[in-house]
């Protein structure tokens, strides 16, 4: 369980820290901004050991559905990102306006990371347990257990 929390903190919590750092880099320091963005993307790669692993372990045989729901949520985030920029940024050269976008994203990631400590588990969900398992014989007949 602790591995899931560690990986999720790296993939979500540290991304929030990277968003804060990225929002504070002056526009004259292009190389620093690129490095910070690279670090942010590297932290994102830990998600396979965090929430994806949690979804797989918790949903067991229904993990493909849970992973699909995670992917759908990521698609919604891709559409909400431009709306966030439209809300905060009126002058694209104004760094202060962009820092509000990155601070908001950091807040969302910190909130999601806190929720993960409350809700994430590696135990199978109750709805994954088979109450009346059915076995099949070699010729396809149902065998009651």
mmCIF file of N, CA and C in Angstrom:
data_model
loop_
_atom_site.group_PDB
_atom_site.id
_atom_site.type_symbol
_atom_site.label_atom_id
_atom_site.label_comp_id
_atom_site.label_asym_id
_atom_site.label_seq_id
_atom_site.Cartn_x
_atom_site.Cartn_y
_atom_site.Cartn_z
ATOM 1 N N UNK A 1 0.818 -1.194 0.000
ATOM 2 C CA UNK A 1 0.000 0.000 0.000
ATOM 3 C C UNK A 1 0.863 1.260 0.000
ATOM 4 N N UNK A 2 1.948 1.206 0.758
ATOM 5 C CA UNK A 2 2.788 2.398 0.828
ATOM 6 C C UNK A 2 3.449 2.711 -0.511
ATOM 7 N N UNK A 3 3.706 1.673 -1.322
ATOM 8 C CA UNK A 3 4.283 1.915 -2.645
ATOM 9 C C UNK A 3 3.333 2.735 -3.509
ATOM 10 N N UNK A 4 2.057 2.415 -3.427
ATOM 11 C CA UNK A 4 1.064 3.159 -4.209
ATOM 12 C C UNK A 4 1.056 4.615 -3.781
ATOM 13 N N UNK A 5 1.097 4.871 -2.486
ATOM 14 C CA UNK A 5 1.098 6.249 -1.985
ATOM 15 C C UNK A 5 2.373 6.983 -2.380
ATOM 16 N N UNK A 6 3.490 6.291 -2.321
ATOM 17 C CA UNK A 6 4.756 6.926 -2.719
ATOM 18 C C UNK A 6 4.719 7.306 -4.196
ATOM 19 N N UNK A 7 4.337 6.357 -5.047
ATOM 20 C CA UNK A 7 4.300 6.635 -6.474
ATOM 21 C C UNK A 7 3.257 7.693 -6.813
ATOM 22 N N UNK A 8 2.123 7.661 -6.129
ATOM 23 C CA UNK A 8 1.106 8.665 -6.399
ATOM 24 C C UNK A 8 1.560 10.051 -5.938
ATOM 25 N N UNK A 9 2.256 10.115 -4.819
ATOM 26 C CA UNK A 9 2.782 11.403 -4.359
ATOM 27 C C UNK A 9 3.810 11.940 -5.349
ATOM 28 N N UNK A 10 4.639 11.059 -5.897
ATOM 29 C CA UNK A 10 5.597 11.494 -6.913
ATOM 30 C C UNK A 10 4.886 11.969 -8.177
ATOM 31 N N UNK A 11 3.850 11.235 -8.589
ATOM 32 C CA UNK A 11 3.203 11.552 -9.870
ATOM 33 C C UNK A 11 2.168 12.659 -9.777
ATOM 34 N N UNK A 12 1.672 12.943 -8.592
ATOM 35 C CA UNK A 12 0.650 13.986 -8.453
ATOM 36 C C UNK A 12 1.149 15.119 -7.548
ATOM 37 N N UNK A 13 1.632 14.791 -6.367
ATOM 38 C CA UNK A 13 2.080 15.824 -5.432
ATOM 39 C C UNK A 13 3.290 16.589 -5.926
ATOM 40 N N UNK A 14 4.281 15.867 -6.443
ATOM 41 C CA UNK A 14 5.480 16.541 -6.935
ATOM 42 C C UNK A 14 5.219 17.294 -8.231
ATOM 43 N N UNK A 15 4.221 16.853 -8.981
ATOM 44 C CA UNK A 15 3.815 17.621 -10.162
ATOM 45 C C UNK A 15 3.268 18.973 -9.719
ATOM 46 N N UNK A 16 2.523 19.003 -8.613
ATOM 47 C CA UNK A 16 2.033 20.266 -8.075
ATOM 48 C C UNK A 16 3.167 21.199 -7.688
ATOM 49 N N UNK A 17 4.200 20.632 -7.052
ATOM 50 C CA UNK A 17 5.369 21.440 -6.709
ATOM 51 C C UNK A 17 6.037 21.961 -7.980
ATOM 52 N N UNK A 18 6.107 21.118 -8.995
ATOM 53 C CA UNK A 18 6.697 21.545 -10.269
ATOM 54 C C UNK A 18 5.872 22.646 -10.919
ATOM 55 N N UNK A 19 4.543 22.574 -10.804
ATOM 56 C CA UNK A 19 3.688 23.639 -11.341
ATOM 57 C C UNK A 19 3.986 24.969 -10.641
ATOM 58 N N UNK A 20 4.155 24.918 -9.325
ATOM 59 C CA UNK A 20 4.460 26.149 -8.588
ATOM 60 C C UNK A 20 5.800 26.718 -9.047
ATOM 61 N N UNK A 21 6.803 25.854 -9.148
ATOM 62 C CA UNK A 21 8.129 26.312 -9.593
ATOM 63 C C UNK A 21 8.064 26.847 -11.023
ATOM 64 N N UNK A 22 7.325 26.159 -11.889
ATOM 65 C CA UNK A 22 7.217 26.567 -13.285
ATOM 66 C C UNK A 22 6.546 27.937 -13.409
ATOM 67 N N UNK A 23 5.563 28.186 -12.557
ATOM 68 C CA UNK A 23 4.871 29.476 -12.589
ATOM 69 C C UNK A 23 5.702 30.632 -12.077
ATOM 70 N N UNK A 24 6.774 30.334 -11.341
ATOM 71 C CA UNK A 24 7.603 31.395 -10.761
ATOM 72 C C UNK A 24 8.858 31.714 -11.582
ATOM 73 N N UNK A 25 9.138 30.918 -12.607
ATOM 74 C CA UNK A 25 10.351 31.136 -13.410
ATOM 75 C C UNK A 25 10.147 32.356 -14.309
ATOM 76 N N UNK A 26 11.054 33.329 -14.239
ATOM 77 C CA UNK A 26 10.926 34.508 -15.114
ATOM 78 C C UNK A 26 11.041 34.118 -16.588
ATOM 79 N N UNK A 27 10.380 34.887 -17.442
ATOM 80 C CA UNK A 27 10.357 34.523 -18.857
ATOM 81 C C UNK A 27 11.724 34.660 -19.519
ATOM 82 N N UNK A 28 12.669 35.315 -18.875
ATOM 83 C CA UNK A 28 14.020 35.432 -19.431
ATOM 84 C C UNK A 28 14.807 34.129 -19.301
ATOM 85 N N UNK A 29 14.409 33.270 -18.376
ATOM 86 C CA UNK A 29 15.129 32.016 -18.108
ATOM 87 C C UNK A 29 14.477 30.858 -18.850
ATOM 88 N N UNK A 30 14.616 30.873 -20.165
ATOM 89 C CA UNK A 30 13.984 29.842 -20.998
ATOM 90 C C UNK A 30 14.489 28.443 -20.675
ATOM 91 N N UNK A 31 15.782 28.296 -20.490
ATOM 92 C CA UNK A 31 16.352 26.979 -20.215
ATOM 93 C C UNK A 31 15.827 26.416 -18.888
ATOM 94 N N UNK A 32 15.724 27.265 -17.880
ATOM 95 C CA UNK A 32 15.181 26.819 -16.585
ATOM 96 C C UNK A 32 13.739 26.354 -16.735
ATOM 97 N N UNK A 33 12.970 27.055 -17.553
ATOM 98 C CA UNK A 33 11.569 26.664 -17.759
ATOM 99 C C UNK A 33 11.477 25.317 -18.463
ATOM 100 N N UNK A 34 12.335 25.086 -19.437
ATOM 101 C CA UNK A 34 12.333 23.804 -20.154
ATOM 102 C C UNK A 34 12.746 22.671 -19.219
ATOM 103 N N UNK A 35 13.746 22.912 -18.402
ATOM 104 C CA UNK A 35 14.187 21.888 -17.446
ATOM 105 C C UNK A 35 13.077 21.591 -16.442
ATOM 106 N N UNK A 36 12.424 22.622 -15.941
ATOM 107 C CA UNK A 36 11.325 22.426 -14.981
ATOM 108 C C UNK A 36 10.179 21.654 -15.626
ATOM 109 N N UNK A 37 9.877 21.960 -16.875
ATOM 110 C CA UNK A 37 8.820 21.224 -17.583
ATOM 111 C C UNK A 37 9.224 19.767 -17.783
ATOM 112 N N UNK A 38 10.497 19.526 -18.070
ATOM 113 C CA UNK A 38 10.982 18.152 -18.197
ATOM 114 C C UNK A 38 10.878 17.384 -16.896
ATOM 115 N N UNK A 39 11.212 18.046 -15.787
ATOM 116 C CA UNK A 39 11.085 17.422 -14.467
ATOM 117 C C UNK A 39 9.621 17.117 -14.174
ATOM 118 N N UNK A 40 8.742 18.044 -14.511
ATOM 119 C CA UNK A 40 7.302 17.842 -14.321
ATOM 120 C C UNK A 40 6.833 16.609 -15.082
ATOM 121 N N UNK A 41 7.262 16.465 -16.321
ATOM 122 C CA UNK A 41 6.869 15.301 -17.120
ATOM 123 C C UNK A 41 7.473 14.015 -16.574
ATOM 124 N N UNK A 42 8.682 14.090 -16.043
ATOM 125 C CA UNK A 42 9.294 12.897 -15.439
ATOM 126 C C UNK A 42 8.499 12.440 -14.216
ATOM 127 N N UNK A 43 8.078 13.390 -13.401
ATOM 128 C CA UNK A 43 7.256 13.018 -12.247
ATOM 129 C C UNK A 43 5.926 12.412 -12.688
ATOM 130 N N UNK A 44 5.371 12.887 -13.771
ATOM 131 C CA UNK A 44 4.111 12.339 -14.277
ATOM 132 C C UNK A 44 4.250 10.859 -14.631
ATOM 133 N N UNK A 45 5.439 10.450 -15.024
ATOM 134 C CA UNK A 45 5.639 9.057 -15.431
ATOM 135 C C UNK A 45 5.496 8.072 -14.267
ATOM 136 N N UNK A 46 5.521 8.550 -13.035
ATOM 137 C CA UNK A 46 5.329 7.665 -11.887
ATOM 138 C C UNK A 46 3.867 7.257 -11.698
ATOM 139 N N UNK A 47 2.974 7.775 -12.513
ATOM 140 C CA UNK A 47 1.550 7.474 -12.352
ATOM 141 C C UNK A 47 1.238 5.996 -12.533
ATOM 142 N N UNK A 48 2.052 5.279 -13.290
ATOM 143 C CA UNK A 48 1.773 3.855 -13.489
ATOM 144 C C UNK A 48 1.908 3.070 -12.175
ATOM 145 N N UNK A 49 2.718 3.542 -11.263
ATOM 146 C CA UNK A 49 2.840 2.884 -9.968
ATOM 147 C C UNK A 49 1.906 3.461 -8.929
ATOM 148 N N UNK A 50 1.212 4.528 -9.254
ATOM 149 C CA UNK A 50 0.306 5.185 -8.319
ATOM 150 C C UNK A 50 -1.141 4.838 -8.585
ATOM 151 N N UNK A 51 -1.856 5.789 -9.200
ATOM 152 C CA UNK A 51 -3.297 5.587 -9.336
ATOM 153 C C UNK A 51 -3.666 4.500 -10.337
ATOM 154 N N UNK A 52 -2.832 4.254 -11.349
ATOM 155 C CA UNK A 52 -3.137 3.150 -12.268
ATOM 156 C C UNK A 52 -3.008 1.810 -11.561
ATOM 157 N N UNK A 53 -1.977 1.647 -10.747
ATOM 158 C CA UNK A 53 -1.791 0.402 -10.003
ATOM 159 C C UNK A 53 -2.899 0.226 -8.979
ATOM 160 N N UNK A 54 -3.292 1.300 -8.329
ATOM 161 C CA UNK A 54 -4.380 1.235 -7.364
ATOM 162 C C UNK A 54 -5.674 0.792 -8.054
ATOM 163 N N UNK A 55 -5.948 1.379 -9.229
ATOM 164 C CA UNK A 55 -7.150 0.990 -9.979
ATOM 165 C C UNK A 55 -7.131 -0.471 -10.363
ATOM 166 N N UNK A 56 -5.968 -0.969 -10.756
ATOM 167 C CA UNK A 56 -5.852 -2.372 -11.151
ATOM 168 C C UNK A 56 -6.029 -3.298 -9.954
ATOM 169 N N UNK A 57 -5.392 -2.986 -8.838
ATOM 170 C CA UNK A 57 -5.492 -3.853 -7.666
ATOM 171 C C UNK A 57 -6.869 -3.797 -7.014
ATOM 172 N N UNK A 58 -7.486 -2.638 -7.013
ATOM 173 C CA UNK A 58 -8.782 -2.496 -6.355
ATOM 174 C C UNK A 58 -9.925 -3.075 -7.199
ATOM 175 N N UNK A 59 -9.857 -2.906 -8.499
ATOM 176 C CA UNK A 59 -10.961 -3.350 -9.358
ATOM 177 C C UNK A 59 -10.798 -4.782 -9.854
ATOM 178 N N UNK A 60 -9.624 -5.356 -9.697
ATOM 179 C CA UNK A 60 -9.323 -6.734 -10.097
ATOM 180 C C UNK A 60 -9.791 -7.045 -11.515
ATOM 181 N N UNK A 61 -10.778 -7.908 -11.661
ATOM 182 C CA UNK A 61 -11.193 -8.344 -12.999
ATOM 183 C C UNK A 61 -11.887 -7.230 -13.794
ATOM 184 N N UNK A 62 -12.255 -6.139 -13.139
ATOM 185 C CA UNK A 62 -12.899 -5.020 -13.830
ATOM 186 C C UNK A 62 -11.928 -3.854 -14.023
ATOM 187 N N UNK A 63 -10.645 -4.133 -13.935
ATOM 188 C CA UNK A 63 -9.645 -3.058 -13.997
ATOM 189 C C UNK A 63 -9.662 -2.331 -15.333
ATOM 190 N N UNK A 64 -9.996 -3.014 -16.407
ATOM 191 C CA UNK A 64 -10.026 -2.325 -17.708
ATOM 192 C C UNK A 64 -11.076 -1.220 -17.723
ATOM 193 N N UNK A 65 -12.174 -1.424 -17.025
ATOM 194 C CA UNK A 65 -13.223 -0.405 -16.965
ATOM 195 C C UNK A 65 -12.751 0.780 -16.119
ATOM 196 N N UNK A 66 -12.093 0.496 -15.013
ATOM 197 C CA UNK A 66 -11.600 1.567 -14.146
ATOM 198 C C UNK A 66 -10.513 2.363 -14.850
ATOM 199 N N UNK A 67 -9.606 1.689 -15.538
ATOM 200 C CA UNK A 67 -8.548 2.383 -16.276
ATOM 201 C C UNK A 67 -9.167 3.233 -17.389
ATOM 202 N N UNK A 68 -10.213 2.733 -18.029
ATOM 203 C CA UNK A 68 -10.915 3.526 -19.051
ATOM 204 C C UNK A 68 -11.526 4.786 -18.438
ATOM 205 N N UNK A 69 -12.067 4.664 -17.230
ATOM 206 C CA UNK A 69 -12.632 5.834 -16.549
ATOM 207 C C UNK A 69 -11.539 6.847 -16.215
ATOM 208 N N UNK A 70 -10.365 6.366 -15.818
ATOM 209 C CA UNK A 70 -9.245 7.274 -15.553
ATOM 210 C C UNK A 70 -8.856 8.001 -16.841
ATOM 211 N N UNK A 71 -8.786 7.270 -17.936
ATOM 212 C CA UNK A 71 -8.430 7.885 -19.217
ATOM 213 C C UNK A 71 -9.487 8.911 -19.644
ATOM 214 N N UNK A 72 -10.763 8.602 -19.416
ATOM 215 C CA UNK A 72 -11.830 9.545 -19.748
ATOM 216 C C UNK A 72 -11.703 10.828 -18.926
ATOM 217 N N UNK A 73 -11.353 10.669 -17.644
ATOM 218 C CA UNK A 73 -11.152 11.833 -16.787
ATOM 219 C C UNK A 73 -9.986 12.674 -17.285
ATOM 220 N N UNK A 74 -8.943 12.020 -17.776
ATOM 221 C CA UNK A 74 -7.811 12.759 -18.332
ATOM 222 C C UNK A 74 -8.217 13.521 -19.590
ATOM 223 N N UNK A 75 -9.119 12.945 -20.381
ATOM 224 C CA UNK A 75 -9.629 13.651 -21.568
ATOM 225 C C UNK A 75 -10.404 14.898 -21.165
ATOM 226 N N UNK A 76 -11.200 14.796 -20.116
ATOM 227 C CA UNK A 76 -11.946 15.958 -19.619
ATOM 228 C C UNK A 76 -10.958 17.031 -19.159
ATOM 229 N N UNK A 77 -9.870 16.610 -18.512
ATOM 230 C CA UNK A 77 -8.853 17.571 -18.066
ATOM 231 C C UNK A 77 -8.211 18.273 -19.260
ATOM 232 N N UNK A 78 -8.033 17.567 -20.357
ATOM 233 C CA UNK A 78 -7.458 18.199 -21.548
ATOM 234 C C UNK A 78 -8.377 19.282 -22.107
ATOM 235 N N UNK A 79 -9.664 19.099 -21.954
ATOM 236 C CA UNK A 79 -10.605 20.121 -22.421
ATOM 237 C C UNK A 79 -10.766 21.255 -21.408
ATOM 238 N N UNK A 80 -10.595 20.956 -20.137
ATOM 239 C CA UNK A 80 -10.766 22.004 -19.128
ATOM 240 C C UNK A 80 -9.538 22.908 -19.021
ATOM 241 N N UNK A 81 -8.382 22.437 -19.454
ATOM 242 C CA UNK A 81 -7.164 23.246 -19.414
ATOM 243 C C UNK A 81 -7.283 24.551 -20.179
ATOM 244 N N UNK A 82 -7.710 24.516 -21.446
ATOM 245 C CA UNK A 82 -7.889 25.783 -22.167
ATOM 246 C C UNK A 82 -8.936 26.694 -21.535
ATOM 247 N N UNK A 83 -9.955 26.127 -20.918
ATOM 248 C CA UNK A 83 -10.956 26.955 -20.235
ATOM 249 C C UNK A 83 -10.325 27.664 -19.034
ATOM 250 N N UNK A 84 -9.429 26.977 -18.347
ATOM 251 C CA UNK A 84 -8.721 27.583 -17.223
ATOM 252 C C UNK A 84 -7.844 28.736 -17.696
ATOM 253 N N UNK A 85 -7.170 28.535 -18.814
ATOM 254 C CA UNK A 85 -6.336 29.604 -19.381
ATOM 255 C C UNK A 85 -7.209 30.774 -19.811
ATOM 256 N N UNK A 86 -8.339 30.494 -20.443
ATOM 257 C CA UNK A 86 -9.238 31.561 -20.887
ATOM 258 C C UNK A 86 -9.783 32.355 -19.694
ATOM 259 N N UNK A 87 -9.965 31.682 -18.566
ATOM 260 C CA UNK A 87 -10.492 32.351 -17.387
ATOM 261 C C UNK A 87 -9.460 33.294 -16.759
ATOM 262 N N UNK A 88 -8.204 32.863 -16.682
ATOM 263 C CA UNK A 88 -7.180 33.636 -15.982
ATOM 264 C C UNK A 88 -6.345 34.551 -16.872
ATOM 265 N N UNK A 89 -6.122 34.146 -18.121
ATOM 266 C CA UNK A 89 -5.145 34.846 -18.955
ATOM 267 C C UNK A 89 -5.849 35.687 -20.016
ATOM 268 N N UNK A 90 -5.632 37.001 -19.948
ATOM 269 C CA UNK A 90 -6.119 37.893 -20.993
ATOM 270 C C UNK A 90 -4.964 38.432 -21.823
ATOM 271 N N UNK A 91 -3.799 38.531 -21.199
ATOM 272 C CA UNK A 91 -2.584 38.973 -21.881
ATOM 273 C C UNK A 91 -1.558 37.847 -21.769
ATOM 274 N N UNK A 92 -1.283 37.175 -22.874
ATOM 275 C CA UNK A 92 -0.404 36.002 -22.827
ATOM 276 C C UNK A 92 1.033 36.335 -22.450
ATOM 277 N N UNK A 93 1.429 37.573 -22.513
ATOM 278 C CA UNK A 93 2.790 37.946 -22.127
ATOM 279 C C UNK A 93 2.901 38.280 -20.642
ATOM 280 N N UNK A 94 1.775 38.288 -19.932
ATOM 281 C CA UNK A 94 1.757 38.613 -18.508
ATOM 282 C C UNK A 94 2.019 37.345 -17.690
ATOM 283 N N UNK A 95 3.187 37.275 -17.075
ATOM 284 C CA UNK A 95 3.561 36.092 -16.313
ATOM 285 C C UNK A 95 2.692 35.911 -15.075
ATOM 286 N N UNK A 96 2.249 36.979 -14.474
ATOM 287 C CA UNK A 96 1.416 36.885 -13.274
ATOM 288 C C UNK A 96 0.119 36.147 -13.573
ATOM 289 N N UNK A 97 -0.492 36.440 -14.720
ATOM 290 C CA UNK A 97 -1.717 35.743 -15.088
ATOM 291 C C UNK A 97 -1.457 34.252 -15.306
ATOM 292 N N UNK A 98 -0.353 33.919 -15.943
ATOM 293 C CA UNK A 98 -0.014 32.510 -16.156
ATOM 294 C C UNK A 98 0.297 31.817 -14.837
ATOM 295 N N UNK A 99 0.895 32.526 -13.907
ATOM 296 C CA UNK A 99 1.202 31.896 -12.616
ATOM 297 C C UNK A 99 -0.079 31.521 -11.882
ATOM 298 N N UNK A 100 -1.162 32.281 -12.099
ATOM 299 C CA UNK A 100 -2.453 31.903 -11.501
ATOM 300 C C UNK A 100 -2.938 30.570 -12.057
ATOM 301 N N UNK A 101 -2.730 30.340 -13.333
ATOM 302 C CA UNK A 101 -3.106 29.056 -13.948
ATOM 303 C C UNK A 101 -2.322 27.925 -13.298
ATOM 304 N N UNK A 102 -1.008 28.108 -13.171
ATOM 305 C CA UNK A 102 -0.179 27.049 -12.606
ATOM 306 C C UNK A 102 -0.455 26.842 -11.125
ATOM 307 N N UNK A 103 -0.772 27.899 -10.400
ATOM 308 C CA UNK A 103 -1.122 27.755 -8.984
ATOM 309 C C UNK A 103 -2.442 26.997 -8.829
ATOM 310 N N UNK A 104 -3.393 27.269 -9.705
ATOM 311 C CA UNK A 104 -4.668 26.546 -9.667
ATOM 312 C C UNK A 104 -4.452 25.066 -9.955
ATOM 313 N N UNK A 105 -3.643 24.770 -10.969
ATOM 314 C CA UNK A 105 -3.338 23.374 -11.280
ATOM 315 C C UNK A 105 -2.615 22.699 -10.117
ATOM 316 N N UNK A 106 -1.702 23.420 -9.479
ATOM 317 C CA UNK A 106 -1.000 22.876 -8.316
ATOM 318 C C UNK A 106 -1.988 22.587 -7.183
ATOM 319 N N UNK A 107 -2.940 23.478 -6.968
ATOM 320 C CA UNK A 107 -3.952 23.253 -5.940
ATOM 321 C C UNK A 107 -4.778 22.016 -6.206
ATOM 322 N N UNK A 108 -5.168 21.817 -7.461
ATOM 323 C CA UNK A 108 -5.927 20.614 -7.825
ATOM 324 C C UNK A 108 -5.103 19.350 -7.593
ATOM 325 N N UNK A 109 -3.821 19.394 -7.952
ATOM 326 C CA UNK A 109 -2.996 18.197 -7.767
ATOM 327 C C UNK A 109 -2.768 17.905 -6.284
ATOM 328 N N UNK A 110 -2.577 18.948 -5.470
ATOM 329 C CA UNK A 110 -2.417 18.715 -4.032
ATOM 330 C C UNK A 110 -3.698 18.145 -3.430
ATOM 331 N N UNK A 111 -4.841 18.676 -3.854
ATOM 332 C CA UNK A 111 -6.122 18.166 -3.364
ATOM 333 C C UNK A 111 -6.307 16.705 -3.762
ATOM 334 N N UNK A 112 -5.980 16.368 -5.014
ATOM 335 C CA UNK A 112 -6.091 14.979 -5.472
ATOM 336 C C UNK A 112 -5.142 14.074 -4.701
ATOM 337 N N UNK A 113 -3.962 14.574 -4.391
ATOM 338 C CA UNK A 113 -3.002 13.763 -3.638
ATOM 339 C C UNK A 113 -3.493 13.502 -2.222
ATOM 340 N N UNK A 114 -4.092 14.497 -1.588
ATOM 341 C CA UNK A 114 -4.649 14.297 -0.244
ATOM 342 C C UNK A 114 -5.784 13.281 -0.286
ATOM 343 N N UNK A 115 -6.642 13.382 -1.285
ATOM 344 C CA UNK A 115 -7.734 12.416 -1.419
ATOM 345 C C UNK A 115 -7.218 10.997 -1.620
ATOM 346 N N UNK A 116 -6.090 10.872 -2.295
ATOM 347 C CA UNK A 116 -5.551 9.527 -2.534
ATOM 348 C C UNK A 116 -5.173 8.847 -1.223
ATOM 349 N N UNK A 117 -4.686 9.601 -0.251
ATOM 350 C CA UNK A 117 -4.341 8.996 1.041
ATOM 351 C C UNK A 117 -5.587 8.543 1.793
ATOM 352 N N UNK A 118 -6.704 9.148 1.505
ATOM 353 C CA UNK A 118 -7.954 8.768 2.171
ATOM 354 C C UNK A 118 -8.596 7.563 1.492
ATOM 355 N N UNK A 119 -8.628 7.550 0.151
ATOM 356 C CA UNK A 119 -9.430 6.575 -0.568
ATOM 357 C C UNK A 119 -8.658 5.434 -1.220
ATOM 358 N N UNK A 120 -7.398 5.600 -1.514
ATOM 359 C CA UNK A 120 -6.667 4.549 -2.230
ATOM 360 C C UNK A 120 -6.437 3.333 -1.343
ATOM 361 N N UNK A 121 -6.604 2.172 -1.932
ATOM 362 C CA UNK A 121 -6.333 0.917 -1.248
ATOM 363 C C UNK A 121 -5.886 -0.116 -2.275
ATOM 364 N N UNK A 122 -5.151 -1.098 -1.805
ATOM 365 C CA UNK A 122 -4.746 -2.181 -2.687
ATOM 366 C C UNK A 122 -5.614 -3.419 -2.476
ATOM 367 N N UNK A 123 -6.619 -3.290 -1.633
ATOM 368 C CA UNK A 123 -7.526 -4.401 -1.367
ATOM 369 C C UNK A 123 -8.615 -4.468 -2.436
ATOM 370 N N UNK A 124 -9.054 -5.669 -2.794
ATOM 371 C CA UNK A 124 -10.110 -5.781 -3.808
ATOM 372 C C UNK A 124 -11.421 -5.173 -3.306
ATOM 373 N N UNK A 125 -12.118 -4.532 -4.221
ATOM 374 C CA UNK A 125 -13.413 -3.949 -3.884
ATOM 375 C C UNK A 125 -14.424 -5.057 -3.612
ATOM 376 N N UNK A 126 -15.431 -4.723 -2.816
ATOM 377 C CA UNK A 126 -16.460 -5.713 -2.475
ATOM 378 C C UNK A 126 -17.184 -6.216 -3.717
ATOM 379 N N UNK A 127 -17.367 -5.329 -4.698
ATOM 380 C CA UNK A 127 -18.102 -5.705 -5.900
ATOM 381 C C UNK A 127 -17.285 -6.570 -6.860
ATOM 382 N N UNK A 128 -16.024 -6.869 -6.510
ATOM 383 C CA UNK A 128 -15.227 -7.763 -7.348
ATOM 384 C C UNK A 128 -15.290 -9.203 -6.870
ATOM 385 N N UNK A 129 -15.829 -9.402 -5.672
ATOM 386 C CA UNK A 129 -15.901 -10.760 -5.126
ATOM 387 C C UNK A 129 -17.043 -11.521 -5.770
ATOM 388 N N UNK A 130 -16.774 -12.763 -6.087
ATOM 389 C CA UNK A 130 -17.799 -13.614 -6.681
ATOM 390 C C UNK A 130 -18.549 -14.320 -5.565
ATOM 391 N N UNK A 131 -19.837 -14.013 -5.446
ATOM 392 C CA UNK A 131 -20.658 -14.597 -4.375
ATOM 393 C C UNK A 131 -21.027 -16.049 -4.690
ATOM 394 N N UNK A 132 -21.390 -16.310 -5.911
ATOM 395 C CA UNK A 132 -21.772 -17.656 -6.340
ATOM 396 C C UNK A 132 -20.921 -18.051 -7.546
ATOM 397 N N UNK A 133 -19.696 -18.482 -7.281
ATOM 398 C CA UNK A 133 -18.830 -18.807 -8.413
ATOM 399 C C UNK A 133 -19.365 -19.984 -9.205
ATOM 400 N N UNK A 134 -19.106 -19.959 -10.474
ATOM 401 C CA UNK A 134 -19.544 -21.013 -11.381
ATOM 402 C C UNK A 134 -18.306 -21.576 -12.054
ATOM 403 N N UNK A 135 -18.208 -22.891 -12.112
ATOM 404 C CA UNK A 135 -17.123 -23.542 -12.830
ATOM 405 C C UNK A 135 -17.707 -24.278 -14.020
ATOM 406 N N UNK A 136 -16.894 -24.400 -15.033
ATOM 407 C CA UNK A 136 -17.319 -25.089 -16.238
ATOM 408 C C UNK A 136 -16.481 -26.341 -16.424
ATOM 409 N N UNK A 137 -17.133 -27.402 -16.873
ATOM 410 C CA UNK A 137 -16.392 -28.624 -17.159
ATOM 411 C C UNK A 137 -15.710 -28.483 -18.514
ATOM 412 N N UNK A 138 -14.908 -29.466 -18.878
ATOM 413 C CA UNK A 138 -14.188 -29.414 -20.146
ATOM 414 C C UNK A 138 -15.125 -29.372 -21.345
ATOM 415 N N UNK A 139 -16.291 -29.974 -21.219
ATOM 416 C CA UNK A 139 -17.236 -29.975 -22.351
ATOM 417 C C UNK A 139 -18.201 -28.790 -22.305
ATOM 418 N N UNK A 140 -18.035 -27.868 -21.335
ATOM 419 C CA UNK A 140 -18.831 -26.659 -21.291
ATOM 420 C C UNK A 140 -20.030 -26.711 -20.373
ATOM 421 N N UNK A 141 -20.238 -27.815 -19.677
ATOM 422 C CA UNK A 141 -21.350 -27.923 -18.736
ATOM 423 C C UNK A 141 -21.051 -27.125 -17.473
ATOM 424 N N UNK A 142 -22.089 -26.541 -16.901
ATOM 425 C CA UNK A 142 -21.933 -25.757 -15.667
ATOM 426 C C UNK A 142 -21.896 -26.714 -14.485
ATOM 427 N N UNK A 143 -20.923 -26.495 -13.598
ATOM 428 C CA UNK A 143 -20.792 -27.287 -12.382
ATOM 429 C C UNK A 143 -21.072 -26.360 -11.211
ATOM 430 N N UNK A 144 -22.079 -26.651 -10.428
ATOM 431 C CA UNK A 144 -22.417 -25.827 -9.250
ATOM 432 C C UNK A 144 -21.428 -26.136 -8.135
ATOM 433 N N UNK A 145 -21.038 -25.106 -7.422
ATOM 434 C CA UNK A 145 -20.098 -25.281 -6.314
ATOM 435 C C UNK A 145 -20.839 -25.129 -5.010
#
